[in-house]
């Protein structure tokens, strides 16, 4: 199957002596929606920034491969001038903080049209306005009179999120990275944003890499799921399999913490202790928080257990293979 984006064995290092990403592998098939889920600090956004060539100052890719499209264009090591030609054109990102991503002094219509001029897709102002309005329609902003003439502070949080999405869609990219698109909006708007992303995927075949800390989002619209913890992918597979038949204790913990009607009036279960960031443990990165851990979990990094399309980084991923406490 052709992939729109393939991240393979990616390791990212920075100012800290320990790597921030360790052997990350994420494949986004053509025309699919893949969800990358995990707690803050798990490496989700760092993986996206690596794919965009936008790693923070002091960070760099030490090993691995990132290829774009069926032509498998290698992005790792690509000169910045070449990156600029495809960033926003073939691969684009909708960032999670609209107020910090939008220029407060420029009307949103001009900001949406800007990538079109940069990549030479709009030859004049009239064409730029028309194409920007088409992007706004795709992002669910149709029917709102003169929204392109507003400044960011004049719009609601949901509208600003859609403006960011329109900017990312303006040049009709092959791949859209949506970084926490529902993190700063209420439940009703969250549902609408997710519906918009699903509709875009169905109508245009746009491949979407969805970054989220909410595993219910992955369950609702994604085809594939990648669960990240401590800079590693610890479970992956079809979203339905990962969410309905999780193998890793961390994934089970994320799912168990979801609120539901049958849990009303009771405390939600939590994952004990906090993640230890910036350290590389000898064994499984989740061992110190896992209620089912055994001595081997602290002593040796597990091998990836593979069952069909479902993969899990756990010594005891095979059903009923864990010794009893």
XYZ file of C-alpha atoms in Angstrom, residues 185-192:
8
model
C -12.593 24.292 22.177
C -15.769 23.015 23.819
C -17.411 19.641 23.173
C -19.858 20.901 20.523
C -17.133 22.614 18.495
C -14.861 19.612 18.979
C -17.446 17.422 17.279
C -17.761 19.871 14.371
